[in-house]
Coordinates of C-alpha atoms and ligand atoms in Angstrom, one line a residue:
Chain A
X864 CA -37.4 -18.3 2.5
X865 CA -34.9 -17.6 -0.3
X866 CA -31.4 -16.8 1.0
X867 CA -31.1 -13.9 -1.4
X868 CA -33.7 -11.7 -2.8
X869 CA -32.9 -8.9 -5.3
X870 CA -36.0 -6.8 -5.6
X871 CA -36.4 -4.2 -8.4
X872 CA -32.8 -3.0 -8.0
X873 CA -31.7 0.0 -10.1
X874 CA -28.3 1.6 -9.8
X875 CA -26.9 4.8 -11.3
X876 CA -23.3 5.9 -11.0
X877 CA -23.4 9.7 -10.5
X878 CA -20.2 11.6 -11.3
X879 CA -19.6 15.3 -11.9
X880 CA -20.0 14.7 -15.6
X881 CA -23.2 12.7 -15.7
X882 CA -25.4 10.0 -14.1
X883 CA -25.1 6.7 -15.8
X884 CA -27.6 3.9 -15.4
X885 CA -25.7 0.7 -14.7
X886 CA -28.5 -1.6 -13.6
X887 CA -32.1 -1.4 -14.5
X888 CA -35.0 -3.0 -12.7
X889 CA -33.2 -6.2 -11.7
X890 CA -35.0 -8.9 -9.8
X891 CA -33.8 -12.3 -8.8
X892 CA -34.2 -14.8 -6.0
X893 CA -31.6 -17.4 -5.0
X894 CA -32.3 -20.4 -2.8
X895 CA -29.8 -21.7 -0.3
X896 CA -27.2 -24.0 -1.8
X897 CA -27.8 -22.8 -5.3
X898 CA -24.9 -22.0 -7.7
X899 CA -25.6 -19.1 -10.1
X900 CA -23.4 -17.8 -12.9
X901 CA -23.6 -14.3 -14.4
X902 CA -22.7 -14.1 -18.1
X903 CA -22.8 -10.9 -20.1
X904 CA -20.8 -8.4 -22.1
X905 CA -18.1 -6.3 -20.5
X906 CA -19.6 -3.3 -18.7
X907 CA -23.1 -4.7 -18.2
X908 CA -23.0 -4.3 -14.5
X909 CA -22.0 -7.7 -13.1
X910 CA -19.4 -6.2 -10.7
X911 CA -21.9 -3.5 -9.7
X912 CA -24.5 -6.1 -8.8
X913 CA -22.0 -8.1 -6.7
X914 CA -21.0 -4.9 -4.9
X915 CA -24.6 -4.2 -4.1
X916 CA -25.2 -7.7 -2.8
X917 CA -22.1 -7.4 -0.7
X918 CA -23.5 -4.2 0.8
X919 CA -20.5 -2.2 -0.4
X920 CA -22.6 0.2 -2.5
X921 CA -26.2 1.2 -1.8
X922 CA -28.5 0.6 -4.8
X923 CA -30.1 3.9 -6.0
X924 CA -33.5 2.1 -5.9
X925 CA -34.8 -1.2 -4.8
X926 CA -33.8 -3.6 -2.1
X927 CA -31.5 -6.6 -1.6
X928 CA -32.5 -9.0 1.2
X929 CA -30.3 -11.7 2.7
X930 CA -32.3 -14.2 4.7
X931 CA -35.0 -11.5 4.7
X932 CA -32.8 -8.8 6.2
X933 CA -31.1 -5.8 4.6
X934 CA -27.9 -6.7 2.9
X935 CA -25.9 -4.0 4.7
X936 CA -26.5 -5.6 8.0
X937 CA -25.6 -9.1 6.8
X938 CA -22.0 -8.6 5.7
X939 CA -20.7 -11.4 7.9
X940 CA -22.7 -14.0 5.8
X941 CA -21.1 -12.9 2.6
X942 CA -17.6 -13.6 1.2
X943 CA -16.8 -11.4 -1.8
X944 CA -13.8 -12.0 -4.0
X945 CA -13.1 -8.9 -6.0
X946 CA -12.3 -9.0 -9.7
X947 CA -8.5 -8.4 -9.0
X948 CA -6.8 -10.2 -6.1
X949 CA -6.1 -7.0 -4.0
X950 CA -3.8 -8.9 -1.7
X951 CA -2.1 -6.4 0.7
X952 CA 1.4 -6.1 -0.6
X953 CA 2.8 -5.3 2.9
X954 CA 1.4 -8.5 4.4
X955 CA 2.7 -12.0 4.0
X956 CA 0.4 -14.6 2.3
X957 CA -0.5 -16.0 5.7
X958 CA -1.3 -12.6 7.1
X959 CA -3.3 -11.9 3.9
X960 CA -5.4 -15.0 4.0
X961 CA -6.1 -14.7 7.8
X962 CA -7.1 -11.0 7.8
X963 CA -10.7 -11.9 7.5
X964 CA -10.5 -14.1 10.5
X965 CA -8.9 -11.4 12.5
X966 CA -11.3 -8.7 11.5
X967 CA -14.4 -10.8 12.2
X968 CA -13.0 -12.1 15.5
X969 CA -12.9 -15.7 14.3
X970 CA -9.1 -16.0 14.6
X971 CA -7.9 -19.0 16.6
X972 CA -5.2 -21.6 16.2
X973 CA -7.8 -23.9 14.8
X974 CA -9.1 -21.6 12.1
X975 CA -5.6 -20.5 11.3
X976 CA -4.6 -24.2 10.7
X977 CA -7.7 -24.8 8.6
X978 CA -7.0 -21.8 6.4
X979 CA -3.4 -22.7 5.9
X980 CA -4.5 -26.3 5.1
X981 CA -6.8 -24.9 2.5
X982 CA -4.0 -22.9 1.0
X983 CA -1.9 -26.0 0.6
X984 CA -4.9 -28.0 -0.8
X985 CA -5.3 -25.3 -3.4
X986 CA -1.7 -25.8 -4.5
X987 CA 0.1 -23.1 -2.7
X988 CA 2.8 -24.7 -0.6
X989 CA 5.7 -23.0 1.2
X990 CA 4.4 -19.5 0.4
X991 CA 3.0 -18.7 3.9
X992 CA 5.8 -16.3 4.7
X993 CA 6.3 -14.9 1.3
X994 CA 5.0 -11.6 0.1
X995 CA 2.4 -11.3 -2.7
X996 CA 4.9 -9.7 -5.2
X997 CA 6.8 -13.0 -5.1
X998 CA 3.8 -14.9 -6.4
X999 CA 2.5 -15.3 -10.0
X1000 CA -0.9 -13.9 -11.0
X1001 CA -2.5 -17.3 -10.8
X1002 CA -1.0 -18.0 -7.4
X1003 CA -2.2 -14.6 -6.1
X1004 CA -5.7 -15.3 -7.3
X1005 CA -5.8 -18.6 -5.5
X1006 CA -4.6 -16.9 -2.3
X1007 CA -7.4 -14.3 -2.7
X1008 CA -9.8 -17.2 -3.0
X1009 CA -8.6 -18.7 0.2
X1010 CA -8.9 -15.3 1.9
X1011 CA -12.5 -15.2 0.9
X1012 CA -13.3 -18.8 1.9
X1013 CA -11.4 -18.5 5.2
X1014 CA -14.2 -16.8 7.1
X1015 CA -16.6 -19.5 6.1
X1016 CA -19.3 -17.3 4.5
X1017 CA -22.8 -18.6 3.7
X1018 CA -22.9 -16.8 0.3
X1019 CA -19.9 -16.5 -1.9
X1020 CA -19.6 -13.8 -4.5
X1021 CA -16.8 -14.6 -7.0
X1022 CA -15.9 -12.1 -9.6
X1023 CA -13.9 -13.9 -12.3
X1024 CA -12.0 -15.9 -9.8
X1025 CA -10.3 -18.2 -12.3
X1026 CA -9.4 -15.6 -15.0
X1027 CA -5.7 -15.5 -14.3
X1028 CA -5.2 -19.3 -14.2
X1029 CA -3.9 -21.7 -16.8
X1030 CA -6.5 -24.0 -18.2
X1031 CA -5.4 -27.1 -16.2
X1032 CA -5.3 -25.4 -12.9
X1033 CA -8.6 -23.8 -13.7
X1034 CA -10.3 -27.1 -14.3
X1035 CA -8.8 -28.6 -11.1
X1036 CA -9.8 -25.5 -9.1
X1037 CA -13.4 -25.6 -10.5
X1038 CA -13.8 -29.1 -9.2
X1039 CA -12.3 -28.3 -5.8
X1040 CA -14.4 -25.2 -5.3
X1041 CA -17.5 -26.9 -6.6
X1042 CA -17.1 -29.9 -4.2
X1043 CA -16.3 -27.7 -1.2
X1044 CA -19.4 -25.6 -1.9
X1045 CA -21.7 -28.6 -2.4
X1046 CA -20.4 -30.3 0.6
X1047 CA -21.2 -27.4 2.9
X1048 CA -24.4 -26.4 0.9
X1049 CA -23.0 -22.9 0.3
X1050 CA -24.7 -20.5 -2.1
X1051 CA -22.5 -19.0 -4.8
X1052 CA -22.7 -16.3 -7.4
X1053 CA -20.0 -16.5 -10.0
X1054 CA -19.2 -13.9 -12.6
X1055 CA -17.4 -15.3 -15.6
X1056 CA -16.7 -14.8 -19.3
X1057 CA -16.3 -18.5 -19.9
X1058 CA -19.5 -20.1 -21.0
X1059 CA -18.2 -23.6 -20.4
X1060 CA -17.3 -22.7 -16.9
X1061 CA -20.7 -21.3 -16.2
X1062 CA -22.4 -24.5 -17.5
X1063 CA -20.1 -26.8 -15.8
X1064 CA -20.4 -25.2 -12.3
X1065 CA -23.9 -23.7 -12.1
X1066 CA -27.4 -24.7 -11.4
X1067 CA -28.7 -21.6 -13.2
X1068 CA -27.1 -19.1 -15.6
X1069 CA -28.1 -15.5 -15.7
X1070 CA -27.6 -13.8 -19.0
X1071 CA -27.2 -10.0 -18.9
X1072 CA -27.7 -7.3 -21.6
X1073 CA -25.6 -4.2 -21.5
X1074 CA -26.3 -0.5 -21.1
X1075 CA -28.2 -0.5 -18.9
X1076 CA -27.6 -3.9 -17.3
X1077 CA -30.7 -6.0 -17.3
X1078 CA -31.4 -9.7 -17.0
X1079 CA -32.1 -11.0 -20.5
X1080 CA -32.8 -14.6 -19.6
X1081 CA -32.2 -17.2 -16.9
X1082 CA -31.1 -20.6 -18.2
X1083 CA -31.5 -23.6 -16.0
X1084 CA -28.8 -26.2 -16.4
X1085 CA -30.3 -29.7 -16.9
X1086 CA -30.2 -32.0 -13.8
X1087 CA -28.0 -34.5 -15.7
X1088 CA -25.2 -31.8 -15.7
X1089 CA -25.9 -30.5 -12.3
X1090 CA -25.1 -33.9 -10.8
X1091 CA -21.7 -34.1 -12.4
X1092 CA -18.5 -32.4 -11.2
X1093 CA -17.5 -29.5 -13.5
X1094 CA -14.8 -31.7 -15.1
X1095 CA -17.3 -34.5 -15.9
X1096 CA -19.9 -32.0 -17.0
X1097 CA -17.6 -30.7 -19.7
X1098 CA -17.5 -34.2 -21.2
X1099 CA -21.2 -34.9 -20.9
X1100 CA -23.4 -35.2 -24.1
X1101 CA -25.8 -32.6 -22.8
X1102 CA -23.1 -30.0 -22.5
X1103 CA -22.7 -29.1 -26.1
X1104 CA -26.4 -28.3 -26.9
X1105 CA -26.7 -25.9 -24.0
X1106 CA -23.4 -24.3 -24.9
X1107 CA -24.7 -23.6 -28.4
X1108 CA -27.9 -22.2 -27.1
X1109 CA -26.1 -19.8 -24.7
X1110 CA -23.6 -18.8 -27.4
X1111 CA -26.5 -17.8 -29.7
X1112 CA -28.2 -15.8 -26.9
X1113 CA -25.0 -13.9 -26.2
X1114 CA -24.5 -13.3 -29.9
X1115 CA -27.9 -11.7 -30.2
X1116 CA -27.2 -9.6 -27.1
X1117 CA -24.1 -8.2 -28.6
X1118 CA -25.8 -7.4 -31.8
X1119 CA -28.5 -5.3 -30.2
Chain B
X1251 CA 29.4 -30.6 -13.7
X1252 CA 25.9 -31.0 -12.3
X1253 CA 23.2 -28.4 -12.3
X1254 CA 23.5 -27.6 -8.7
X1255 CA 27.2 -26.8 -8.9
X1256 CA 26.6 -24.8 -12.0
X1257 CA 23.9 -22.6 -10.2
X1258 CA 26.2 -22.2 -7.3
X1259 CA 29.0 -21.0 -9.6
X1260 CA 26.7 -18.5 -11.3
X1261 CA 25.6 -17.3 -7.9
X1262 CA 29.2 -17.0 -6.6
X1263 CA 30.2 -15.0 -9.7
X1264 CA 27.3 -12.6 -9.1
X1265 CA 28.3 -12.1 -5.5
X1266 CA 31.9 -11.6 -6.4
X1267 CA 30.9 -9.0 -9.1
X1268 CA 28.7 -7.2 -6.6
X1269 CA 31.5 -7.1 -4.0
X1270 CA 34.0 -5.8 -6.6
X1271 CA 31.6 -3.1 -7.7
X1272 CA 31.0 -2.0 -4.1
X1273 CA 34.8 -1.8 -3.5
X1274 CA 35.3 0.3 -6.6
X1275 CA 32.6 2.7 -5.6
X1276 CA 34.0 3.0 -2.0
X1277 CA 37.5 3.5 -3.4
X1278 CA 36.5 6.5 -5.5
X1279 CA 34.4 7.9 -2.7
X1280 CA 37.4 7.9 -0.4
X1281 CA 39.6 9.3 -3.1
X1282 CA 37.2 12.3 -3.5
X1283 CA 37.2 13.0 0.2
X1284 CA 41.0 12.9 0.5
X1285 CA 41.5 14.9 -2.7
X1286 CA 39.0 17.5 -1.5
X1287 CA 40.6 18.1 1.8
X1288 CA 44.2 17.9 0.5
X1289 CA 43.5 20.3 -2.2
X1290 CA 41.8 22.7 0.2
X1291 CA 44.8 22.5 2.6
X1292 CA 47.3 23.0 -0.2
X1293 CA 45.3 25.8 -1.8
X1294 CA 45.1 27.6 1.5
X1295 CA 48.8 27.1 2.3
X1296 CA 49.9 28.5 -1.0
X1297 CA 47.4 31.3 -0.9
X1298 CA 45.6 30.2 -4.0
X1299 CA 42.5 30.9 -1.9
X1300 CA 42.2 33.5 0.8
X1301 CA 42.9 31.6 4.1
X1302 CA 41.1 34.2 6.1
X1303 CA 37.9 33.4 4.2
X1304 CA 38.2 29.8 3.4
X1305 CA 40.4 28.7 6.3
X1306 CA 42.1 25.3 5.9
X1307 CA 41.4 21.8 7.2
X1308 CA 44.4 21.9 9.6
X1309 CA 43.2 25.2 11.2
X1310 CA 39.7 23.8 11.5
X1311 CA 41.1 20.7 13.1
X1312 CA 43.1 22.7 15.6
X1313 CA 40.1 24.8 16.5
X1314 CA 38.1 21.6 16.8
X1315 CA 40.6 20.2 19.4
X1316 CA 40.6 23.5 21.3
X1317 CA 36.8 23.6 21.3
X1318 CA 36.6 20.0 22.4
X1319 CA 39.1 20.7 25.3
X1320 CA 37.1 23.6 26.6
X1321 CA 33.8 21.7 26.2
X1322 CA 32.1 24.5 24.3
X1323 CA 31.8 22.6 21.1
X1324 CA 30.1 19.7 22.9
X1325 CA 27.5 22.0 24.6
X1326 CA 26.7 24.0 21.4
X1327 CA 26.4 20.8 19.4
X1328 CA 24.2 19.0 21.9
X1329 CA 21.8 22.0 22.1
X1330 CA 21.5 22.3 18.3
X1331 CA 21.1 18.5 17.9
X1332 CA 18.4 18.4 20.6
X1333 CA 16.5 21.2 19.0
X1334 CA 16.7 19.7 15.6
X1335 CA 15.7 16.2 16.7
X1336 CA 12.8 17.7 18.7
X1337 CA 11.7 19.9 15.8
X1338 CA 11.9 17.0 13.4
X1339 CA 9.9 14.7 15.5
X1340 CA 7.2 17.3 16.4
X1341 CA 6.9 18.5 12.8
X1342 CA 6.7 15.0 11.4
X1343 CA 4.3 13.6 13.9
X1344 CA 2.0 16.6 13.9
X1345 CA 2.0 16.6 10.1
X1346 CA 1.0 12.9 10.0
X1347 CA -1.7 13.5 12.6
X1348 CA -3.1 16.4 10.6
X1349 CA -3.1 14.2 7.5
X1350 CA -5.0 11.5 9.4
X1351 CA -7.5 14.1 10.6
X1352 CA -8.0 15.4 7.1
X1353 CA -8.5 11.8 5.8
X1354 CA -11.0 11.0 8.6
X1355 CA -13.0 14.2 7.9
X1356 CA -13.1 14.7 4.1
X1357 CA -15.2 17.8 4.4
X1358 CA -12.7 19.5 6.7
X1359 CA -10.0 18.7 4.1
X1360 CA -12.0 20.3 1.3
X1361 CA -12.6 23.4 3.5
X1362 CA -8.9 23.9 4.6
X1363 CA -7.4 23.0 1.2
X1364 CA -6.8 26.5 -0.1
X1365 CA -5.3 27.6 3.3
X1366 CA -2.9 24.7 3.2
X1367 CA -1.8 25.8 -0.2
X1368 CA -1.2 29.3 1.0
X1369 CA 0.6 28.2 4.2
X1370 CA 2.8 25.9 2.2
X1371 CA 3.8 28.6 -0.3
X1372 CA 4.7 31.0 2.6
X1373 CA 8.4 30.9 3.6
X1374 CA 8.1 29.6 7.1
X1375 CA 11.5 31.1 8.3
X1376 CA 9.9 34.5 7.8
X1377 CA 7.7 33.7 10.8
X1378 CA 10.9 33.5 12.9
X1379 CA 10.7 37.0 14.4
X1380 CA 7.1 36.5 15.4
X1381 CA 7.7 33.2 17.0
X1382 CA 10.6 34.5 19.0
X1383 CA 8.6 37.4 20.3
X1384 CA 5.6 35.2 21.0
X1385 CA 7.5 32.2 22.6
X1386 CA 10.5 34.1 24.0
X1387 CA 14.1 34.0 22.7
X1388 CA 14.8 30.5 23.9
X1389 CA 14.8 26.8 22.9
X1390 CA 11.1 26.6 22.6
X1391 CA 10.9 29.1 19.7
X1392 CA 13.8 27.4 18.0
X1393 CA 12.2 24.0 18.2
X1394 CA 9.0 25.6 16.9
X1395 CA 11.0 26.9 13.9
X1396 CA 12.4 23.4 13.3
X1397 CA 8.8 21.9 13.4
X1398 CA 6.8 24.6 11.6
X1399 CA 9.0 24.4 8.5
X1400 CA 8.2 20.8 7.9
X1401 CA 4.6 20.5 9.3
X1402 CA 2.6 21.8 6.4
X1403 CA 4.5 20.0 3.6
X1404 CA 4.3 16.8 5.6
X1405 CA 0.5 17.2 6.0
X1406 CA 0.0 17.8 2.3
X1407 CA 2.3 15.0 1.1
X1408 CA 1.1 12.4 3.5
X1409 CA -2.6 13.3 3.1
X1410 CA -2.2 13.0 -0.7
X1411 CA -0.8 9.5 -0.3
X1412 CA -3.6 8.5 2.1
X1413 CA -6.1 9.6 -0.6
X1414 CA -4.3 7.8 -3.3
X1415 CA -4.5 4.4 -1.7
X1416 CA -6.5 2.1 -3.9
X1417 CA -10.1 2.1 -2.7
X1418 CA -10.4 -1.6 -3.5
X1419 CA -8.2 -2.4 -0.5
X1420 CA -10.8 -0.8 1.7
X1421 CA -13.5 -2.8 -0.2
X1422 CA -11.7 -6.0 0.8
X1423 CA -11.7 -4.8 4.4
X1424 CA -15.3 -3.8 4.2
X1425 CA -16.4 -7.2 3.1
X1426 CA -15.0 -8.4 6.4
X1427 CA -17.0 -5.8 8.3
X1428 CA -13.9 -3.7 9.2
X1429 CA -14.4 -0.3 11.0
X1430 CA -13.1 2.9 9.7
X1431 CA -10.3 2.8 12.2
X1432 CA -9.3 -0.6 10.9
X1433 CA -9.3 0.8 7.3
X1434 CA -6.8 3.2 8.5
X1435 CA -4.5 0.8 10.4
X1436 CA -4.8 -2.1 8.0
X1437 CA -4.7 -0.4 4.6
X1438 CA -4.2 3.4 4.6
X1439 CA -1.3 3.6 7.0
X1440 CA 0.8 0.7 5.8
X1441 CA 0.2 1.6 2.1
X1442 CA 1.6 5.1 2.8
X1443 CA 4.7 4.0 4.7
X1444 CA 7.0 4.5 1.7
X1445 CA 5.7 8.1 1.2
X1446 CA 6.1 8.8 4.9
X1447 CA 9.7 7.6 4.9
X1448 CA 10.6 9.9 2.0
X1449 CA 9.0 12.8 3.8
X1450 CA 11.0 11.9 6.9
X1451 CA 14.1 12.2 4.7
X1452 CA 13.1 15.6 3.4
X1453 CA 12.2 16.7 7.0
X1454 CA 15.7 15.9 8.3
X1455 CA 17.0 18.6 6.0
X1456 CA 14.2 21.0 6.7
X1457 CA 14.4 20.9 10.4
X1458 CA 18.1 21.7 10.2
X1459 CA 17.3 24.8 8.2
X1460 CA 14.6 25.9 10.7
X1461 CA 16.8 25.3 13.7
X1462 CA 19.9 27.1 12.3
X1463 CA 17.9 30.1 11.2
X1464 CA 16.2 30.1 14.6
X1465 CA 19.7 30.1 16.3
X1466 CA 20.8 32.9 13.9
X1467 CA 17.9 35.0 15.2
X1468 CA 18.0 34.1 18.9
X1469 CA 21.8 34.3 18.8
X1470 CA 22.5 32.8 22.2
X1471 CA 23.9 29.3 21.8
X1472 CA 24.2 26.4 19.3
X1473 CA 25.9 25.8 16.0
X1474 CA 23.8 28.4 14.3
X1475 CA 25.0 30.9 16.9
X1476 CA 28.6 29.8 16.3
X1477 CA 28.2 30.6 12.6
X1478 CA 26.7 34.0 13.3
X1479 CA 29.4 34.8 15.9
X1480 CA 32.2 33.6 13.7
X1481 CA 30.8 35.8 10.9
X1482 CA 30.6 38.9 13.2
X1483 CA 34.2 38.5 14.5
X1484 CA 35.4 37.4 11.0
X1485 CA 36.5 34.0 12.3
X1486 CA 35.7 31.9 9.3
X1487 CA 37.4 28.8 10.7
X1488 CA 34.7 28.8 13.3
X1489 CA 32.0 29.1 10.7
X1490 CA 33.4 26.2 8.7
X1491 CA 33.9 24.1 11.7
X1492 CA 30.2 24.6 12.5
X1493 CA 29.2 23.8 9.0
X1494 CA 31.2 20.5 9.0
X1495 CA 29.6 19.6 12.3
X1496 CA 26.2 20.2 10.8
X1497 CA 27.0 18.2 7.7
X1498 CA 28.2 15.3 9.9
X1499 CA 25.2 15.3 12.2
X1500 CA 22.6 15.7 9.5
X1501 CA 24.0 12.8 7.5
X1502 CA 24.0 10.6 10.7
X1503 CA 20.3 11.6 11.1
X1504 CA 19.7 10.7 7.5
X1505 CA 21.3 7.3 8.0
X1506 CA 19.1 6.6 11.0
X1507 CA 16.1 7.3 8.9
X1508 CA 17.3 4.9 6.3
X1509 CA 17.9 2.3 8.9
X1510 CA 14.4 2.9 10.2
X1511 CA 13.1 2.5 6.7
X1512 CA 14.7 -0.9 6.3
X1513 CA 13.1 -2.0 9.6
X1514 CA 9.7 -0.7 8.6
X1515 CA 9.5 -1.9 5.0
X1516 CA 10.5 -5.4 5.0
X1517 CA 9.6 -6.3 1.5
X1518 CA 12.1 -5.5 -1.2
Ligands
ATP2229 N1 -17.2 3.8 -9.9 C1 -17.8 4.0 -11.1 N2 -18.1 5.3 -11.5 C2 -18.8 5.5 -12.6 N3 -19.2 4.5 -13.5 C3 -18.9 3.3 -13.2 C4 -18.2 2.9 -12.0 N4 -18.0 1.6 -11.9 C5 -18.6 1.1 -13.0 N5 -19.2 2.1 -13.8 C6 -19.9 1.9 -15.0 O1 -21.0 1.0 -14.8 C7 -21.1 0.1 -15.8 C8 -21.0 -1.3 -15.2 O2 -19.8 -1.6 -14.7 P1 -19.3 -3.0 -14.0 O3 -18.0 -2.8 -13.5 O4 -20.4 -3.4 -13.1 O5 -19.3 -3.9 -15.3 P2 -19.0 -5.5 -15.4 O6 -20.2 -6.2 -16.0 O7 -18.4 -6.0 -14.1 O8 -17.8 -5.5 -16.5 P3 -16.6 -6.5 -16.7 O9 -17.1 -7.7 -17.3 O10 -15.7 -5.7 -17.7 O11 -15.9 -6.6 -15.4 C9 -20.0 0.4 -16.8 O12 -20.6 1.0 -17.9 C10 -19.0 1.2 -16.1 O13 -18.5 2.2 -16.9
MG2230 MG1 -16.6 -6.7 -13.6

């Protein structure tokens, strides 16, 4: 059974002014351990789709199933990192990254230590007792990533998690996240605007068209690249052709 | 000179500058107080101002000593202070609780919205006579005056700040399966602390207004009564003494709120 089934999902945002169709007849299945990337123009509904999968908003039509059950009842299996960090400004970094543990009742000295270790591993040292405003944008984003990983979710939804990072840190983090996910066979859906990142990290890449959001095409990354770490994949000879192909697809999407 | 020493020196210079600045400000503040009271005293002695109306610091001081000796000042002050603190606490807490209720039940908030606007626009002290008749000419109705004057505005301001909390904080909590109660305690409430503190500061002033007007009306005891009594017997020294006591006590209350603010909001 696929870990995630998106079945004919439609979503319209209804406001007092109008009803806008954000997602149109979207279907997709994801197997356990798969890594998918979502690429598409701004406003095509990527964040909307993640929010629906996370059970935060109810799709207007259609269903989302996680391990065969309604998404809303499966919140515990999902870790969702929002597009902006949304660290709580009144909590210290330690309190921020452990809040998920506390809310889900998983908080213990052991999980606390693990989470703090992850924080250090990701390059945030000596910030446990600091407040978010004392951190740079990139540091905050990493803290938000740790907060999401802390509860050990089976499915990770990452909405542009690396967007505020400098290039070097980004490459390092890609490798770290990729290795962690592969090691524990986690499923991940990544929203990104970086074609290279999508190719380097994913098994499949979903290309969206805009207004209303629809799947244009699903590109499978060749096995040769899947076997490499993201950093190695970027140097691989197979990288460039697939990059070109996706680039052209996106160009054609933007023109229509 | 190495880098460390250099940084230390820059830091020391900064601290020295801050200290100097603080001293200068304190100096001028003291000068103003001294000048104000001296000028008042002199103006009164030389009859530049009418001493019957404006009294003088020295006569106020003498009256203060007399009133302290016969224990009347202490009892009047304690009564007023108790009423004000009670009115302040009741008004603030009830206001915050109403705000929480409105947040919890959005439909209720939509329904009562126009009534809140009307209640807020109404001058609450005008309710005084009704309160006194309803609750009796005693401390209860005065405390009620102190509370009622701040309750509606607290409700409105705090509820607005509850509503303005970024919904994405709640999304974060929702992803961890938080309950609505947890949304409130983990996000809504702490995000609104700064607003609540500023309403506390406003309420300090408001409850004094409510209580003093209440004492004017009930006219039995307290600093408000001392003012009315002084006015009736044309003893303006007594009026000014009461005013100075009120000024002193309300600024102490304000300082307490500021201290509480520092405790509550640890981040800069
Ligand atoms: N709360 C909302 N109310 C009304 N319309 C909305 C709301 N959120 C999103 N939309 C609309 O839905 C569409 C999809 O938005 P969404 O945020 O999912 O896009 P996105 O693909 O994540 O874009 P980006 O890459 O810029 O983050 C947009 O046209 C947007 O204007
Ligand atoms: Mg988005």
